[in-house]
PDB file of C-alpha atoms in Angstrom:
ATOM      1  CA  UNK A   1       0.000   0.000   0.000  1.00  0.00           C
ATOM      2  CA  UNK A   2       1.053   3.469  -0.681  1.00  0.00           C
ATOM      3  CA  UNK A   3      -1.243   5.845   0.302  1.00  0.00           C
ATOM      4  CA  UNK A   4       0.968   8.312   1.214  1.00  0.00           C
ATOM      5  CA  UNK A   5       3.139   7.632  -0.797  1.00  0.00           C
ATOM      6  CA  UNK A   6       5.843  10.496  -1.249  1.00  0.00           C
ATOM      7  CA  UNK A   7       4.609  12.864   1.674  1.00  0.00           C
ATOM      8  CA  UNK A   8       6.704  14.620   4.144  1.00  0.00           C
ATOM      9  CA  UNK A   9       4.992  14.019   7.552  1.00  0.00           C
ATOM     10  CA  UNK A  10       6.089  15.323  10.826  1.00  0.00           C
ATOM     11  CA  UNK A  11       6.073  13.261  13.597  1.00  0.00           C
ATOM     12  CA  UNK A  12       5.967  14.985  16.892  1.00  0.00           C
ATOM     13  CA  UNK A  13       5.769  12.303  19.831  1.00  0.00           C
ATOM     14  CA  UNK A  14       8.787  12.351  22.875  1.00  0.00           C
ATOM     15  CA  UNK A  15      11.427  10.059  21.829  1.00  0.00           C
ATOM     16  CA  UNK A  16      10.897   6.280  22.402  1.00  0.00           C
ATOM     17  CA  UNK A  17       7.221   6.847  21.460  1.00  0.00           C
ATOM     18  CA  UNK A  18       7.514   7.595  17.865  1.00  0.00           C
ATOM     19  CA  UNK A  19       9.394   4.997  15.572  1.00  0.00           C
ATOM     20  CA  UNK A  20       5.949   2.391  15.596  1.00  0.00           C
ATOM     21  CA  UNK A  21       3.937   4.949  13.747  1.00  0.00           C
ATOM     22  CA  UNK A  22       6.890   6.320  11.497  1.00  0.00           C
ATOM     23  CA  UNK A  23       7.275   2.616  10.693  1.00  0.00           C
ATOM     24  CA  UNK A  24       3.890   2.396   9.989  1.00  0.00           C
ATOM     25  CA  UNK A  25       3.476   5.411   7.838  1.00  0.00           C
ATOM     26  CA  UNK A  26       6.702   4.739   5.914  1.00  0.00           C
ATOM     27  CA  UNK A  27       4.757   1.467   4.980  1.00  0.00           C
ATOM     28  CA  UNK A  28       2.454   3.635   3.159  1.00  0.00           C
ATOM     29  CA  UNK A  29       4.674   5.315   1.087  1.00  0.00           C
ATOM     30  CA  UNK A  30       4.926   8.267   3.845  1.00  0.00           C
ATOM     31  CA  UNK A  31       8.560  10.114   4.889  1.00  0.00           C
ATOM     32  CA  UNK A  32       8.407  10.066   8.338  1.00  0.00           C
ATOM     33  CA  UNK A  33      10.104  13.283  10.375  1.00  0.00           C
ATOM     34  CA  UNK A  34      11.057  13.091  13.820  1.00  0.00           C
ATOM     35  CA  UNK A  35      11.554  16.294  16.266  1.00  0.00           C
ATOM     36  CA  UNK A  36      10.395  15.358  20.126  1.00  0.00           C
ATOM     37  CA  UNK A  37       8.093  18.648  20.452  1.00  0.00           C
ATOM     38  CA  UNK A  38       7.931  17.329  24.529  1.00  0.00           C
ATOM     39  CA  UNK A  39       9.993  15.395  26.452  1.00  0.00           C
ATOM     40  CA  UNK A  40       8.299  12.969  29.495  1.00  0.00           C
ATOM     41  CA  UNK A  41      10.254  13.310  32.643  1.00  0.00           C
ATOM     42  CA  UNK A  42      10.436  12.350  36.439  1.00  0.00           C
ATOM     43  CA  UNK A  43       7.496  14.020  38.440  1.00  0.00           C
ATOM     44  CA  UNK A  44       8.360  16.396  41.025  1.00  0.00           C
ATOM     45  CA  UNK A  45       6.976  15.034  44.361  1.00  0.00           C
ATOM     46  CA  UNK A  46       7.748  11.488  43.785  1.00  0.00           C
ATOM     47  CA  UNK A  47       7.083  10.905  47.619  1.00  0.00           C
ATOM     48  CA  UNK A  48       3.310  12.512  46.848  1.00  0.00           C
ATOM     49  CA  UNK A  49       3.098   9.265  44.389  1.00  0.00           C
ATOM     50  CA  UNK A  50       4.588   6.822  46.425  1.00  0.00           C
ATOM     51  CA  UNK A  51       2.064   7.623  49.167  1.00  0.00           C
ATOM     52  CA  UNK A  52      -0.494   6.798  46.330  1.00  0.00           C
ATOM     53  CA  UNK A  53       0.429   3.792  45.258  1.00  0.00           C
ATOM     54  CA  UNK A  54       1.639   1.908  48.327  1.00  0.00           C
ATOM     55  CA  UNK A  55      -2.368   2.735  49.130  1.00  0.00           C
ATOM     56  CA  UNK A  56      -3.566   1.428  46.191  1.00  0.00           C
ATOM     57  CA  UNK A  57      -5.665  -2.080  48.132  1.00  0.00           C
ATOM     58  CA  UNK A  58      -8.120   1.088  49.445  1.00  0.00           C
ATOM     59  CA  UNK A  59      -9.564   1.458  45.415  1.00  0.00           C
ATOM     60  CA  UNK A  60     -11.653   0.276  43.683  1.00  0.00           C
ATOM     61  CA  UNK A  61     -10.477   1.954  40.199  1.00  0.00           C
ATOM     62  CA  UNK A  62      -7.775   2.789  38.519  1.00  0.00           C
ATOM     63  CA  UNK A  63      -7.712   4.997  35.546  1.00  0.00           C
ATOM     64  CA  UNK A  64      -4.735   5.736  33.054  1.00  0.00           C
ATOM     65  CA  UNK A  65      -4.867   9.145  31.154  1.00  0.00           C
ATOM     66  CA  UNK A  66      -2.182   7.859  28.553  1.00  0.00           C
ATOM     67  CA  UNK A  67       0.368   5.033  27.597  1.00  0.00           C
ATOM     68  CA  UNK A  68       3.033   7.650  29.482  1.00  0.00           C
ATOM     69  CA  UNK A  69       1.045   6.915  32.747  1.00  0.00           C
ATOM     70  CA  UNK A  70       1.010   2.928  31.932  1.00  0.00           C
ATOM     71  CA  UNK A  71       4.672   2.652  31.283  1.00  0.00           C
ATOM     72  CA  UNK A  72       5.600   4.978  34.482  1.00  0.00           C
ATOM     73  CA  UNK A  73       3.471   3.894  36.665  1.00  0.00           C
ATOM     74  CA  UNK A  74       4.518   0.203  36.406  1.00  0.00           C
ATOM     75  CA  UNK A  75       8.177   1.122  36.359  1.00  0.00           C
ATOM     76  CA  UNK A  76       8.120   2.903  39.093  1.00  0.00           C
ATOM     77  CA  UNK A  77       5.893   0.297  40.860  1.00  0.00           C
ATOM     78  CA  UNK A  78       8.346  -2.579  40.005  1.00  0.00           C
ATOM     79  CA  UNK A  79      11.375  -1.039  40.886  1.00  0.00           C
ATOM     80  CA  UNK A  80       9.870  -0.186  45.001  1.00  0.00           C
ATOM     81  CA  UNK A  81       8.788  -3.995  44.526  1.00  0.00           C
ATOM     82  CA  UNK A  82       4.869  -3.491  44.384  1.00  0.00           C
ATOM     83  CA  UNK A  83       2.214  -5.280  42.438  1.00  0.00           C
ATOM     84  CA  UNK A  84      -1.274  -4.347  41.803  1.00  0.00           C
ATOM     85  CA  UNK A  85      -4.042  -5.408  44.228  1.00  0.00           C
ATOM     86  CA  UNK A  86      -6.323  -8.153  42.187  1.00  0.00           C
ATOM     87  CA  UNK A  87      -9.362  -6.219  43.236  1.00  0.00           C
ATOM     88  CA  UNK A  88      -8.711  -3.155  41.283  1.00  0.00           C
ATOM     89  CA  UNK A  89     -10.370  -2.790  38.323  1.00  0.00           C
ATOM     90  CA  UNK A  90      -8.617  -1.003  35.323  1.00  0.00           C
ATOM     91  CA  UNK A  91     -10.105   1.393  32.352  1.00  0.00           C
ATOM     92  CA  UNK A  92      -8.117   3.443  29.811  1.00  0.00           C
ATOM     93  CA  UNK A  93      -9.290   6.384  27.887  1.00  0.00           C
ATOM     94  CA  UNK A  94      -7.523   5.272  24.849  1.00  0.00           C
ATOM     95  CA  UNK A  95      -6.557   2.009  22.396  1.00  0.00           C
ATOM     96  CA  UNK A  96      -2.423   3.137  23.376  1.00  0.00           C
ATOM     97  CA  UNK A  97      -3.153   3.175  26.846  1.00  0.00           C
ATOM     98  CA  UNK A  98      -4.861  -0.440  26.636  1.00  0.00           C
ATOM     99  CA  UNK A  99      -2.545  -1.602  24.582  1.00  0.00           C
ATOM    100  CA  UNK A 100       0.385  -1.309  26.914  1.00  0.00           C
ATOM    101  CA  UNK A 101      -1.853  -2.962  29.850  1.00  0.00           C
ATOM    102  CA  UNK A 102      -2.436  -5.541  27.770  1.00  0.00           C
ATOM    103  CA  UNK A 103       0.948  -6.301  26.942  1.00  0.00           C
ATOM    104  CA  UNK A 104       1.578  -5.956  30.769  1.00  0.00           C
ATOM    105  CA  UNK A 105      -0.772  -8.836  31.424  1.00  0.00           C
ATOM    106  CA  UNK A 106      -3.561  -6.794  32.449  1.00  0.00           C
ATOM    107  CA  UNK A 107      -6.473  -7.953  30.280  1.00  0.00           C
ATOM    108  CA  UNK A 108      -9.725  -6.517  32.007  1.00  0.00           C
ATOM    109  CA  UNK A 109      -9.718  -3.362  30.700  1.00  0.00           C
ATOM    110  CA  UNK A 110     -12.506  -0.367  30.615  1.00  0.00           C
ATOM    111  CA  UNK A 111     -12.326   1.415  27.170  1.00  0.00           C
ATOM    112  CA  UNK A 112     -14.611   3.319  25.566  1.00  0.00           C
ATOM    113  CA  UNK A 113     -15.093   3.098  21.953  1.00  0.00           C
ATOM    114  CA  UNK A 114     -15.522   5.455  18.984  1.00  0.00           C
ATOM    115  CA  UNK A 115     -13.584   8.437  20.448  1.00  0.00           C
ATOM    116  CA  UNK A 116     -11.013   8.484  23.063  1.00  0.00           C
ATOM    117  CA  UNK A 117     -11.741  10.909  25.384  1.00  0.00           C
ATOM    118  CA  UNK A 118     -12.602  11.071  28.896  1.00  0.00           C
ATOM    119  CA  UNK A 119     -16.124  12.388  28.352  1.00  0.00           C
ATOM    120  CA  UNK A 120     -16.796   8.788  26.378  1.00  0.00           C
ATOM    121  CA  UNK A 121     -14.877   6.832  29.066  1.00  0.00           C
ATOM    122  CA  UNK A 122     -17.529   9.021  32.008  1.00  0.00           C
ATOM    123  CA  UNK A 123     -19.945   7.825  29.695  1.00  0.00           C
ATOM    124  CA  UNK A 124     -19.368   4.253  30.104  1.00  0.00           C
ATOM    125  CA  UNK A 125     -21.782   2.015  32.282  1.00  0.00           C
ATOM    126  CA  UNK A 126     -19.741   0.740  34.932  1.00  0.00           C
ATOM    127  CA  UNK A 127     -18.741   4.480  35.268  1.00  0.00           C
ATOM    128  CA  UNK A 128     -22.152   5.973  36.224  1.00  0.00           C
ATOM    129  CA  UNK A 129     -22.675   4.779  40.048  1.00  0.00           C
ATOM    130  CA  UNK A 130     -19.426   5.310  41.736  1.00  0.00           C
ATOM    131  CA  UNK A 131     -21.153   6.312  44.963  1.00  0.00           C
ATOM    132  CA  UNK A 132     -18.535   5.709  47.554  1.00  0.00           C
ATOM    133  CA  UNK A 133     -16.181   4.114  44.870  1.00  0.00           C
ATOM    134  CA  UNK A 134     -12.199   5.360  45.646  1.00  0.00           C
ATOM    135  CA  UNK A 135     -10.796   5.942  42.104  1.00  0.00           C
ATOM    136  CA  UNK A 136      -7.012   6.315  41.816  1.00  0.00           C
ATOM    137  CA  UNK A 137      -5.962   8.389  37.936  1.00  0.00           C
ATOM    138  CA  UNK A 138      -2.444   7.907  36.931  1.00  0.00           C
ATOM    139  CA  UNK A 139      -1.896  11.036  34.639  1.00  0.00           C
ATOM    140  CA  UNK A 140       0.973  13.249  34.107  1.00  0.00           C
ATOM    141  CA  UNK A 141       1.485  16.528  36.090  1.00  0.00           C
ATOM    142  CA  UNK A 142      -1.642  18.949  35.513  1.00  0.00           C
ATOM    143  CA  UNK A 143      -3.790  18.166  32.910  1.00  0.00           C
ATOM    144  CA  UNK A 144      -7.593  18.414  32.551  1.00  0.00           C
ATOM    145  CA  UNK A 145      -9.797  18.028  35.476  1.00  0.00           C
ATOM    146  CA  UNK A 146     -12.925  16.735  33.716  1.00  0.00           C
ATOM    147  CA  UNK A 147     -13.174  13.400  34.783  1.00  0.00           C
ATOM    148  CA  UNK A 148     -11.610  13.870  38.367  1.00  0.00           C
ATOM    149  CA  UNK A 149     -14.521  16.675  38.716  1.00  0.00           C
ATOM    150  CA  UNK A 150     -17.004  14.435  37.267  1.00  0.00           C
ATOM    151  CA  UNK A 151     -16.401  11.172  39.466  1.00  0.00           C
ATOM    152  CA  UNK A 152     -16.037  13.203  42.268  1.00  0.00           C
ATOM    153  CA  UNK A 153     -19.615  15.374  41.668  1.00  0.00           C
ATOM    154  CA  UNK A 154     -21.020  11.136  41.478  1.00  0.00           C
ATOM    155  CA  UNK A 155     -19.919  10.577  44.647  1.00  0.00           C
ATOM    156  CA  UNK A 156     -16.223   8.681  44.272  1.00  0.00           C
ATOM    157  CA  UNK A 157     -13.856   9.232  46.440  1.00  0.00           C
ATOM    158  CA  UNK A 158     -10.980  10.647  43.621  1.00  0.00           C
ATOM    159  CA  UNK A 159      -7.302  10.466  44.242  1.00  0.00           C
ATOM    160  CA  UNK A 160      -4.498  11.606  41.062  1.00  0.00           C
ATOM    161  CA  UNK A 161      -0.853  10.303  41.158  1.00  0.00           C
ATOM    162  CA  UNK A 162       1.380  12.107  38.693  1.00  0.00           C
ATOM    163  CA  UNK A 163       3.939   9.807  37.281  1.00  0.00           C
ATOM    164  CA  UNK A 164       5.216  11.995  34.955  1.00  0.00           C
ATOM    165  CA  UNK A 165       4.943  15.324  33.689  1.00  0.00           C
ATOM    166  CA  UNK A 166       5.594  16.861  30.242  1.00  0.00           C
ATOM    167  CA  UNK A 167       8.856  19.605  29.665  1.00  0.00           C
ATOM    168  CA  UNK A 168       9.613  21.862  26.876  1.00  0.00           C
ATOM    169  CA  UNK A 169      12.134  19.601  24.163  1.00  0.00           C
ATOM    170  CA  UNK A 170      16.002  20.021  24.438  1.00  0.00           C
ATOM    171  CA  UNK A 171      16.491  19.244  21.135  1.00  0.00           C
ATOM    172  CA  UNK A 172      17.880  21.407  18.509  1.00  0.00           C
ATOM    173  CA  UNK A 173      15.193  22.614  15.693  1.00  0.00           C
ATOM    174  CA  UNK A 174      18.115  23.564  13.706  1.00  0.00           C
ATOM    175  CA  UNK A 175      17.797  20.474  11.745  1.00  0.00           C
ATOM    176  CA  UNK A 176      14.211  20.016  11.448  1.00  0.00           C
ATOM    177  CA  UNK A 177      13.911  23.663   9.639  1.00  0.00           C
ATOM    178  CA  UNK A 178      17.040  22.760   7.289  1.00  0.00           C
ATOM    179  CA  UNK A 179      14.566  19.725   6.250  1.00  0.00           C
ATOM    180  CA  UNK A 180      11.896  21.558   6.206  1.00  0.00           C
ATOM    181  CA  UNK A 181      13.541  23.924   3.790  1.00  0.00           C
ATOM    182  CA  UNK A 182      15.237  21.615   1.620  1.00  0.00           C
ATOM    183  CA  UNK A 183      11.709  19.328   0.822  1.00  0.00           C
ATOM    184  CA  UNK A 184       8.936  20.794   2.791  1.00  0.00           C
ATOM    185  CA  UNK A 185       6.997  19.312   5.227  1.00  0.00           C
ATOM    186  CA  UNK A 186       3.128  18.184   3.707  1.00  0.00           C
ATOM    187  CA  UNK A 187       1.008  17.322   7.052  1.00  0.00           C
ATOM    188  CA  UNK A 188       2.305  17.617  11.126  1.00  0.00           C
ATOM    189  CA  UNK A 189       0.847  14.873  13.744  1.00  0.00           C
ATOM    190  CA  UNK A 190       0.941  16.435  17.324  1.00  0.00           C
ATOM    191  CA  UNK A 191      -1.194  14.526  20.176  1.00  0.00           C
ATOM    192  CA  UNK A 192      -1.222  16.746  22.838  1.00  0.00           C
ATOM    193  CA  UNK A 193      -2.173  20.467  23.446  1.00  0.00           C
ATOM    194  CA  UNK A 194       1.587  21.288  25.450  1.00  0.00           C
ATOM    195  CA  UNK A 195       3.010  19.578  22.539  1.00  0.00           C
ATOM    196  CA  UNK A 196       1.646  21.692  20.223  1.00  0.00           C
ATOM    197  CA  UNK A 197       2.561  24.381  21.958  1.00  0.00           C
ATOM    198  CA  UNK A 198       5.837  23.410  22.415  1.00  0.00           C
ATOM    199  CA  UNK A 199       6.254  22.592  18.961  1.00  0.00           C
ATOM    200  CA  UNK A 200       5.350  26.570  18.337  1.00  0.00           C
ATOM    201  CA  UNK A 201       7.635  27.826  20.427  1.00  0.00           C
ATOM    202  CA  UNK A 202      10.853  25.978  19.499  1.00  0.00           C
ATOM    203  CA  UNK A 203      10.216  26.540  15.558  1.00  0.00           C
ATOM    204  CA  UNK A 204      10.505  30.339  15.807  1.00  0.00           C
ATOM    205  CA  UNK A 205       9.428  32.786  13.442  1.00  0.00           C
ATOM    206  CA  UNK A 206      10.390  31.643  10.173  1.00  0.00           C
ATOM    207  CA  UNK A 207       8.785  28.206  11.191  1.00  0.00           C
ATOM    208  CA  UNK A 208       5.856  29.069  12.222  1.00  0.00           C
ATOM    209  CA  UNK A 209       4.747  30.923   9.176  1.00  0.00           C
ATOM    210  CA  UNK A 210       5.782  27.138   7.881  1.00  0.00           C
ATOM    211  CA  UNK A 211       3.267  25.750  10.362  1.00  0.00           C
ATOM    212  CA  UNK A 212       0.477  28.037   9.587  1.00  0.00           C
ATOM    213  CA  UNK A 213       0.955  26.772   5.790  1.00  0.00           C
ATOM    214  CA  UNK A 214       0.933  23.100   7.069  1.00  0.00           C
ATOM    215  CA  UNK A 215      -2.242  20.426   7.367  1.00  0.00           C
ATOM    216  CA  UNK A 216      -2.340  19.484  11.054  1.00  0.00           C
ATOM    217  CA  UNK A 217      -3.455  16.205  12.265  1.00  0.00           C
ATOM    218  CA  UNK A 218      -4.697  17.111  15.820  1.00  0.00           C
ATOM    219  CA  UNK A 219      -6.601  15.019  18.447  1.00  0.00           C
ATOM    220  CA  UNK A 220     -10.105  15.603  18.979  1.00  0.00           C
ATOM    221  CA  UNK A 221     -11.742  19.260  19.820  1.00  0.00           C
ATOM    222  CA  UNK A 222      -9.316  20.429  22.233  1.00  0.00           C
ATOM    223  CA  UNK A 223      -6.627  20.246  19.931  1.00  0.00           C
ATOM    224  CA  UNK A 224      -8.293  21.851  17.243  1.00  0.00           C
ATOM    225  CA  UNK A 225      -9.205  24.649  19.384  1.00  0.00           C
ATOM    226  CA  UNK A 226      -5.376  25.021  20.723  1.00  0.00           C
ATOM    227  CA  UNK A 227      -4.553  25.388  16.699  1.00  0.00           C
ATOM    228  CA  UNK A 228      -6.929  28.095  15.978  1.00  0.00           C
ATOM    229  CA  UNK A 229      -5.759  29.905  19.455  1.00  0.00           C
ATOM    230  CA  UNK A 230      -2.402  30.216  18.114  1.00  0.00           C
ATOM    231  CA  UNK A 231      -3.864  31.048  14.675  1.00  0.00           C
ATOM    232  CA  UNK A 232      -3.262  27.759  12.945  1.00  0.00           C
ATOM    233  CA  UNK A 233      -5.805  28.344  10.709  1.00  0.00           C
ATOM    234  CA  UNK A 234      -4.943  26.026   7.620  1.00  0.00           C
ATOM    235  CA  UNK A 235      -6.299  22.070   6.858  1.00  0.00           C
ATOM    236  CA  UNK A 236      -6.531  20.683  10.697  1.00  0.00           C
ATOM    237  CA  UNK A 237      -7.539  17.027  10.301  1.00  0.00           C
ATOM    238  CA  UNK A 238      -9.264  15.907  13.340  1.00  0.00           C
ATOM    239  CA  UNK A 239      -8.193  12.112  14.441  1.00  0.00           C
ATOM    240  CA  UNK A 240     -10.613  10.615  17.303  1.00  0.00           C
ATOM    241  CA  UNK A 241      -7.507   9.291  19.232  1.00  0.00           C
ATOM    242  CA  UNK A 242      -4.402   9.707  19.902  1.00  0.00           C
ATOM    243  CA  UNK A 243      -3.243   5.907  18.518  1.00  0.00           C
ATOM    244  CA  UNK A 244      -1.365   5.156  15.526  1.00  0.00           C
ATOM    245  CA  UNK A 245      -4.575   3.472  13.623  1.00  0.00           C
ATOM    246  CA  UNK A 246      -6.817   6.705  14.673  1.00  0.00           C
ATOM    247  CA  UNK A 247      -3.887   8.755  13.168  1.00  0.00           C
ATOM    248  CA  UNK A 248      -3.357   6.888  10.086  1.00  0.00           C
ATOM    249  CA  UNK A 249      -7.041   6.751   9.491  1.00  0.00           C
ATOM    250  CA  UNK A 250      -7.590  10.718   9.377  1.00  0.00           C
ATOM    251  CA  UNK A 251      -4.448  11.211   7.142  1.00  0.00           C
ATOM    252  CA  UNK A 252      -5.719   8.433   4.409  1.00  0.00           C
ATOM    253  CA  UNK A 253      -9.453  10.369   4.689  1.00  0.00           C
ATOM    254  CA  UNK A 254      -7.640  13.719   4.568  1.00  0.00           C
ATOM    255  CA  UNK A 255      -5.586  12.129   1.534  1.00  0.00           C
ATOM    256  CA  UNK A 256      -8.840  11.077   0.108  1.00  0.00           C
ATOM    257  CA  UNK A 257     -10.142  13.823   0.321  1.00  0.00           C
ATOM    258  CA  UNK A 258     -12.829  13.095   2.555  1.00  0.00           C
ATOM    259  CA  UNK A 259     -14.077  14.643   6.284  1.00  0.00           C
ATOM    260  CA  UNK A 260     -12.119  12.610   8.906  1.00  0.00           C
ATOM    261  CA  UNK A 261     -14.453  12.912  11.572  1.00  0.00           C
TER     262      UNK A 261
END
């Protein structure tokens, strides 16, 4: 398949997170950039976390905001010799986020399906009466407080621990605007809002007029409304989730030249 075949695409994920879906666009015919527009790092108050997790036989939930929060959180929970209490029930907003639980041997999973968001997750059965439920959220540092608020307002008992939080990159952009120069750039994937905003930051002037110029595949309505708050006002393709396959899926329909959503 070649699909994309002969496109300059910008891959923006932290390093270790993007070469599966430059792989996978390259198998399309695609020419996968790389530049890390965020890089994930250590929380601040790991003792705040620890306190969290050596707690976690008191819930009955826990939820994972991202495959970031997966990854960390068992990482960190291995290496102060912990395991997960066999009572606690797991969800995921997104196919990523399952996908490394899975391959952690974690196979009851809570995901919503069609788009990845917490408002579908909230939306979700076993969700609705949490009366009295403790619900741990493994997120990074900050980050929206919709479903927190939510689960709380139903009566849950709602407890974060930050594994990670999100920094500007240290790369240099140096050689992502040489490329950019030389053959152009025909679509950027960012996944997260501080991404994007890091992205616009470390390109400077002359590459953000670039951006602006540039089809953006964002993720979901947030994202699109980060874009046109930084005046990103050219072809934003709107993927429903943050995976590779969600990703993929709006750039063939955007290729197409059909609406992704």
């Amino acid at each position: 398949m070649t699909d994309l075949a002969g496109l300059n695409i910008l891959v923006t994920r932290p390093d270790g997170q993007a070469q599966g879906l430059m792989d996978k666009l390259a198998a399309l015919g695609a020419k996968p950039l790389h530049f890390a527009a965020l890089e994930i790092v250590e929380p601040r108050d790991i003792a705040a976390l620890k306190a969290v997790v050596m707690d976690l036989a008191a819930f009955h939930w826990a939820i994972f905001i991202s495959p970031n929060a997966v990854t960390r959180a068992f990482n960190l929970m291995q290496g102060w010799g912990l395991g997960w209490p066999p009572t606690l029930r797991m969800a995921a907003i997104g196919r990523g986020s399952a996908r490394e639980l899975h391959r952690l041997g974690i196979t009851d999973i809570l995901v919503p399906e069609g788009r990845f968001d917490s408002e579908s997750l909230l939306l979700m059965n076993p969700l609705q009466d949490v009366q009295g439920k403790a619900i741990v959220i493994f997120r990074g540092e900050g980050g929206r407080e919709l479903l927190g608020d939510t689960l709380t307002a139903r009566g849950a008992r709602v407890q974060y621990a930050e594994c990670y939080r999100r920094a500007p990159p240290q790369a240099d952009v140096s050689g992502l605007l040489r490329a950019w120069a030389r053959h152009g750039v025909d679509a950027v994937i960012v996944t997260s809002v501080e991404g994007l905003h890091h992205l616009y930051d470390a390109l400077g002037q002359v590459g953000r007029q670039w951006l602006t110029k540039t089809p953006l595949v964002v993720v979901g309505t947030r994202q699109r409304d980060a874009c046109l708050a930084l005046g990103l006002q050219g072809s934003l393709i709107v993927a429903p989730g943050a995976d590779d396959e969600a990703l993929i899926a709006a750039l063939l329909a955007w290729r197409a030249g059909q609406n992704p959503l």
